[in-house]
Tab-separated table of N, CA and C in Angstrom:
chain	number	residue	atom	x	y	z
A	12	MET	N	74.308	-129.100	-119.067
A	12	MET	CA	75.547	-127.840	-119.719
A	12	MET	C	77.205	-128.913	-119.313
A	13	ALA	N	78.001	-129.446	-120.488
A	13	ALA	CA	79.617	-130.133	-119.936
A	13	ALA	C	80.219	-128.907	-119.698
A	14	ALA	N	81.925	-129.056	-117.555
A	14	ALA	CA	81.847	-126.974	-117.733
A	14	ALA	C	83.515	-126.965	-119.188
A	15	LYS	N	83.852	-127.863	-119.045
A	15	LYS	CA	85.366	-127.989	-120.356
A	15	LYS	C	85.032	-127.169	-121.092
A	16	ASN	N	85.839	-125.640	-120.919
A	16	ASN	CA	85.928	-125.100	-121.943
A	16	ASN	C	84.958	-123.993	-122.021
A	17	ARG	N	84.262	-123.962	-120.419
A	17	ARG	CA	82.809	-122.671	-120.248
A	17	ARG	C	83.532	-122.704	-119.699
A	18	LYS	N	83.861	-120.554	-119.804
A	18	LYS	CA	83.969	-120.193	-119.084
A	18	LYS	C	82.995	-118.982	-118.221
A	19	ILE	N	83.410	-118.683	-116.264
A	19	ILE	CA	82.792	-118.078	-115.833
A	19	ILE	C	82.818	-117.133	-115.060
A	20	ILE	N	82.989	-115.670	-115.436
A	20	ILE	CA	82.899	-114.777	-114.709
A	20	ILE	C	82.543	-113.606	-113.256
A	21	PHE	N	82.447	-113.887	-112.495
A	21	PHE	CA	81.447	-113.589	-110.754
A	21	PHE	C	82.194	-111.722	-110.546
A	22	VAL	N	81.229	-111.205	-111.132
A	22	VAL	CA	81.235	-110.339	-110.637
A	22	VAL	C	81.080	-109.499	-109.381
A	23	THR	N	81.697	-108.172	-108.384
A	23	THR	CA	81.478	-107.821	-107.402
A	23	THR	C	80.378	-105.824	-107.941
A	24	PRO	N	79.378	-106.268	-107.837
A	24	PRO	CA	78.775	-104.795	-108.189
A	24	PRO	C	79.982	-103.271	-107.689
A	25	PRO	N	80.257	-102.425	-108.362
A	25	PRO	CA	80.634	-101.132	-107.953
A	25	PRO	C	79.637	-100.224	-107.210
A	26	TYR	N	79.789	-100.615	-106.037
A	26	TYR	CA	78.785	-100.330	-104.983
A	26	TYR	C	79.756	-98.973	-103.762
A	27	HIS	N	79.528	-98.181	-103.635
A	27	HIS	CA	80.048	-97.270	-102.483
A	27	HIS	C	78.893	-96.174	-101.779
A	28	CYS	N	78.823	-96.479	-100.494
A	28	CYS	CA	77.635	-95.911	-99.638
A	28	CYS	C	78.526	-94.709	-98.229
A	29	GLY	N	80.363	-95.005	-98.179
A	29	GLY	CA	80.976	-94.399	-97.417
A	29	GLY	C	81.189	-95.260	-96.332
A	30	VAL	N	80.588	-95.935	-96.275
A	30	VAL	CA	79.999	-96.796	-94.656
A	30	VAL	C	81.146	-98.061	-95.100
A	31	VAL	N	81.068	-98.603	-95.907
A	31	VAL	CA	81.777	-99.308	-97.302
A	31	VAL	C	83.333	-99.661	-96.680
A	32	GLU	N	83.296	-98.192	-97.399
A	32	GLU	CA	84.523	-97.708	-97.554
A	32	GLU	C	85.112	-97.625	-95.888
A	33	VAL	N	85.214	-97.396	-94.800
A	33	VAL	CA	85.230	-97.061	-93.637
A	33	VAL	C	85.435	-98.436	-92.789
A	34	ALA	N	85.057	-99.764	-93.622
A	34	ALA	CA	85.037	-100.802	-92.488
A	34	ALA	C	86.291	-101.605	-94.156
A	35	GLY	N	86.921	-100.839	-94.765
A	35	GLY	CA	87.537	-101.563	-96.098
A	35	GLY	C	87.378	-101.893	-96.810
A	36	SER	N	88.440	-102.834	-97.316
A	36	SER	CA	88.739	-103.363	-98.226
A	36	SER	C	89.013	-104.866	-97.946
A	37	TRP	N	87.658	-105.613	-98.258
A	37	TRP	CA	88.200	-107.463	-98.604
A	37	TRP	C	87.937	-109.010	-99.948
A	38	PRO	N	88.998	-109.830	-99.948
A	38	PRO	CA	88.161	-110.045	-100.586
A	38	PRO	C	86.916	-110.658	-100.503
A	39	PRO	N	86.385	-110.789	-102.489
A	39	PRO	CA	85.080	-111.760	-101.959
A	39	PRO	C	85.797	-113.107	-101.336
A	40	LEU	N	85.092	-113.321	-100.712
A	40	LEU	CA	85.140	-114.752	-100.060
A	40	LEU	C	84.161	-115.727	-100.762
A	41	GLY	N	82.642	-114.916	-100.952
A	41	GLY	CA	81.481	-115.319	-101.613
A	41	GLY	C	81.804	-116.179	-102.989
A	42	LEU	N	82.183	-115.252	-103.484
A	42	LEU	CA	82.741	-115.970	-104.680
A	42	LEU	C	84.090	-116.289	-105.014
A	43	MET	N	85.154	-115.894	-104.134
A	43	MET	CA	85.929	-116.716	-104.166
A	43	MET	C	85.847	-118.293	-103.554
A	44	TYR	N	84.675	-118.526	-103.285
A	44	TYR	CA	84.176	-120.414	-103.063
A	44	TYR	C	83.841	-120.698	-104.339
A	45	LEU	N	82.612	-120.081	-104.859
A	45	LEU	CA	82.351	-120.734	-105.775
A	45	LEU	C	83.248	-120.813	-107.080
A	46	GLY	N	83.949	-119.609	-107.067
A	46	GLY	CA	84.786	-119.761	-108.154
A	46	GLY	C	86.157	-121.653	-108.343
A	47	ALA	N	86.181	-121.250	-106.558
A	47	ALA	CA	86.519	-122.404	-106.907
A	47	ALA	C	86.661	-123.965	-106.557
A	48	GLN	N	85.197	-123.914	-106.341
A	48	GLN	CA	84.781	-125.527	-106.772
A	48	GLN	C	84.197	-124.922	-108.692
A	49	ALA	N	84.010	-123.970	-109.487
A	49	ALA	CA	83.587	-123.604	-110.288
A	49	ALA	C	84.929	-124.426	-111.160
A	50	GLU	N	86.142	-123.989	-110.715
A	50	GLU	CA	87.987	-124.476	-111.531
A	50	GLU	C	87.423	-125.985	-111.453
A	51	ARG	N	87.500	-126.475	-109.871
A	51	ARG	CA	87.414	-128.537	-110.189
A	51	ARG	C	86.247	-129.110	-110.577
A	52	ALA	N	85.567	-127.958	-111.348
A	52	ALA	CA	84.460	-128.683	-111.696
A	52	ALA	C	84.611	-128.139	-113.533
A	53	GLY	N	86.130	-128.557	-113.809
A	53	GLY	CA	86.206	-127.474	-114.928
A	53	GLY	C	86.019	-126.194	-115.435
A	54	TRP	N	85.940	-125.608	-114.647
A	54	TRP	CA	84.804	-124.430	-116.097
A	54	TRP	C	86.736	-123.195	-115.279
A	55	LYS	N	86.875	-122.595	-116.350
A	55	LYS	CA	87.414	-121.567	-116.623
A	55	LYS	C	86.652	-120.493	-115.550
A	56	VAL	N	87.800	-119.756	-114.619
A	56	VAL	CA	87.705	-119.108	-114.608
A	56	VAL	C	87.688	-117.330	-114.009
A	57	ASP	N	86.732	-116.030	-113.797
A	57	ASP	CA	87.615	-114.802	-113.714
A	57	ASP	C	87.025	-114.375	-112.483
A	58	LEU	N	87.496	-113.441	-111.974
A	58	LEU	CA	86.959	-112.797	-110.042
A	58	LEU	C	87.256	-111.260	-110.270
A	59	TYR	N	85.677	-109.936	-110.792
A	59	TYR	CA	86.938	-109.439	-110.786
A	59	TYR	C	85.640	-108.997	-110.084
A	60	ASP	N	86.940	-107.736	-109.565
A	60	ASP	CA	86.386	-107.029	-107.278
A	60	ASP	C	86.031	-105.865	-108.390
A	61	ALA	N	85.075	-105.254	-108.354
A	61	ALA	CA	85.126	-104.235	-109.120
A	61	ALA	C	85.078	-102.645	-108.033
A	62	MET	N	84.755	-103.272	-107.260
A	62	MET	CA	84.063	-102.848	-106.303
A	62	MET	C	85.474	-102.472	-105.354
A	63	THR	N	85.971	-102.617	-105.520
A	63	THR	CA	87.310	-103.110	-104.075
A	63	THR	C	88.296	-102.586	-104.891
A	64	LEU	N	88.518	-102.441	-106.812
A	64	LEU	CA	89.092	-101.359	-107.543
A	64	LEU	C	88.624	-99.708	-107.805
A	65	ARG	N	86.893	-100.415	-107.232
A	65	ARG	CA	86.582	-98.459	-107.299
A	65	ARG	C	86.133	-98.952	-109.080
A	66	HIS	N	86.093	-99.449	-109.700
A	66	HIS	CA	85.207	-99.725	-110.838
A	66	HIS	C	84.568	-98.764	-111.429
A	67	ASP	N	83.836	-97.535	-112.410
A	67	ASP	CA	82.899	-96.810	-112.726
A	67	ASP	C	82.579	-98.566	-113.978
A	68	TYR	N	81.353	-98.046	-114.326
A	68	TYR	CA	80.360	-98.801	-115.375
A	68	TYR	C	81.471	-98.598	-117.207
A	69	GLY	N	81.738	-97.532	-116.478
A	69	GLY	CA	83.040	-96.955	-117.943
A	69	GLY	C	83.803	-98.750	-118.211
A	70	LYS	N	84.589	-98.730	-117.516
A	70	LYS	CA	85.643	-99.606	-116.593
A	70	LYS	C	84.984	-100.867	-116.627
A	71	ILE	N	84.149	-101.434	-115.940
A	71	ILE	CA	83.244	-102.685	-116.112
A	71	ILE	C	83.214	-102.883	-117.411
A	72	ARG	N	82.826	-101.995	-118.160
A	72	ARG	CA	82.207	-102.615	-119.522
A	72	ARG	C	83.604	-102.765	-120.284
A	73	LYS	N	83.946	-101.754	-119.969
A	73	LYS	CA	85.866	-102.514	-121.538
A	73	LYS	C	86.300	-103.296	-121.005
A	74	HIS	N	86.085	-103.790	-119.592
A	74	HIS	CA	86.537	-105.195	-118.696
A	74	HIS	C	86.544	-106.350	-118.987
A	75	LEU	N	84.565	-106.454	-119.035
A	75	LEU	CA	83.804	-107.416	-119.836
A	75	LEU	C	83.945	-107.226	-121.633
A	76	GLU	N	84.066	-106.039	-121.755
A	76	GLU	CA	84.523	-106.230	-123.733
A	76	GLU	C	86.138	-107.416	-123.663
A	77	ARG	N	86.569	-107.762	-123.093
A	77	ARG	CA	87.845	-107.938	-123.282
A	77	ARG	C	88.055	-109.222	-122.802
A	78	THR	N	87.127	-109.670	-122.271
A	78	THR	CA	86.076	-110.927	-121.602
A	78	THR	C	85.807	-112.531	-121.369
A	79	ASP	N	85.601	-113.061	-122.151
A	79	ASP	CA	84.877	-113.810	-123.464
A	79	ASP	C	84.309	-115.086	-122.109
A	80	PHE	N	82.862	-114.943	-121.425
A	80	PHE	CA	82.493	-115.862	-120.535
A	80	PHE	C	81.350	-116.441	-121.412
A	81	ASP	N	80.981	-117.134	-121.029
A	81	ASP	CA	80.137	-117.388	-120.808
A	81	ASP	C	78.249	-117.847	-119.979
A	82	ILE	N	79.082	-117.406	-118.570
A	82	ILE	CA	77.959	-117.042	-117.370
A	82	ILE	C	78.345	-115.621	-116.471
A	83	LEU	N	78.346	-114.699	-116.085
A	83	LEU	CA	78.272	-113.829	-115.662
A	83	LEU	C	77.693	-113.826	-114.332
A	84	ALA	N	78.507	-113.908	-113.430
A	84	ALA	CA	77.442	-114.386	-111.534
A	84	ALA	C	77.812	-113.111	-110.664
A	85	ALA	N	76.964	-112.457	-110.159
A	85	ALA	CA	77.238	-111.167	-108.934
A	85	ALA	C	76.637	-111.477	-107.915
A	86	THR	N	77.466	-111.233	-106.909
A	86	THR	CA	76.956	-111.010	-105.488
A	86	THR	C	76.252	-109.960	-105.775
A	87	SER	N	75.299	-109.860	-104.085
A	87	SER	CA	74.566	-108.755	-103.694
A	87	SER	C	73.769	-109.008	-103.115
A	88	ILE	N	74.535	-107.766	-101.301
A	88	ILE	CA	73.521	-107.192	-100.755
A	88	ILE	C	72.330	-106.438	-100.866
A	89	THR	N	71.188	-106.003	-99.930
A	89	THR	CA	70.206	-105.120	-99.867
A	89	THR	C	70.841	-104.534	-100.528
A	90	PRO	N	71.738	-103.629	-100.184
A	90	PRO	CA	71.745	-102.019	-100.920
A	90	PRO	C	71.887	-102.044	-102.669
A	91	THR	N	72.645	-103.204	-102.421
A	91	THR	CA	73.606	-103.783	-104.015
A	91	THR	C	73.171	-104.167	-104.880
A	92	TRP	N	71.733	-103.662	-104.826
A	92	TRP	CA	70.786	-104.558	-105.721
A	92	TRP	C	70.704	-104.275	-107.181
A	93	PRO	N	70.129	-103.013	-107.538
A	93	PRO	CA	70.401	-101.770	-107.813
A	93	PRO	C	71.938	-102.275	-109.240
A	94	ASP	N	72.386	-101.705	-108.322
A	94	ASP	CA	73.971	-102.187	-109.095
A	94	ASP	C	73.930	-103.302	-110.156
A	95	VAL	N	74.047	-104.441	-108.357
A	95	VAL	CA	74.104	-105.939	-109.369
A	95	VAL	C	72.896	-105.989	-111.536
A	96	LEU	N	71.193	-105.420	-110.561
A	96	LEU	CA	71.011	-105.400	-112.070
A	96	LEU	C	72.048	-104.501	-113.188
A	97	LYS	N	72.165	-103.068	-113.146
A	97	LYS	CA	72.460	-103.127	-114.009
A	97	LYS	C	73.498	-103.334	-114.754
A	98	LEU	N	74.533	-104.049	-113.499
A	98	LEU	CA	75.468	-105.074	-114.222
A	98	LEU	C	75.282	-106.657	-115.483
A	99	LEU	N	73.992	-106.652	-114.774
A	99	LEU	CA	73.744	-108.284	-115.122
A	99	LEU	C	73.265	-108.076	-116.476
A	100	ALA	N	72.684	-106.959	-116.642
A	100	ALA	CA	72.423	-106.218	-118.032
A	100	ALA	C	72.741	-105.785	-118.802
A	101	LEU	N	74.119	-105.114	-118.084
A	101	LEU	CA	75.328	-104.247	-118.682
A	101	LEU	C	76.189	-106.133	-119.670
A	102	GLY	N	76.852	-107.029	-119.029
A	102	GLY	CA	76.259	-108.402	-119.594
A	102	GLY	C	76.416	-108.990	-120.070
A	103	ARG	N	75.064	-108.390	-120.244
A	103	ARG	CA	73.712	-109.442	-121.016
A	103	ARG	C	74.756	-108.588	-122.506
A	104	GLU	N	73.799	-106.939	-122.272
A	104	GLU	CA	74.555	-106.370	-123.125
A	104	GLU	C	74.822	-106.197	-124.299
A	105	ILE	N	76.975	-106.877	-124.099
A	105	ILE	CA	78.311	-107.412	-124.368
A	105	ILE	C	77.999	-108.039	-125.056
A	106	ASN	N	77.432	-109.499	-124.007
A	106	ASN	CA	77.274	-110.577	-124.298
A	106	ASN	C	75.779	-111.486	-124.519
A	107	PRO	N	75.223	-111.144	-125.489
A	107	PRO	CA	73.126	-111.228	-125.195
A	107	PRO	C	73.357	-112.775	-124.933
A	108	ASP	N	74.633	-114.083	-125.482
A	108	ASP	CA	73.844	-115.135	-125.371
A	108	ASP	C	74.844	-115.833	-123.715
A	109	CYS	N	75.449	-114.668	-122.716
A	109	CYS	CA	75.402	-115.547	-121.863
A	109	CYS	C	74.409	-115.471	-121.617
A	110	THR	N	74.546	-116.097	-119.933
A	110	THR	CA	73.571	-116.316	-118.654
A	110	THR	C	73.719	-115.894	-117.600
A	111	THR	N	73.305	-115.087	-116.472
A	111	THR	CA	73.890	-114.157	-115.716
A	111	THR	C	72.449	-114.688	-114.744
């Protein structure tokens, strides 16, 4: 699949537990690295850090509805797995033809 004109959105899930907030917020470097490589390969890239923005699923839905994407990619650590599954399902609901 050629990357020309293809769009990918990298999203962090809206996970909060208290411990994350105590540690502070930081850029999602893993997704930033992947995004940079995707851009180098010709992809149009969007990075949406829902966790740091403290966005709930309603705000995430609105963001995804106004974003054109062919692929929705998310990152996960063990406690965020249920949130990532919900996020990916939301992406497929909004854009059934997307790859997650």
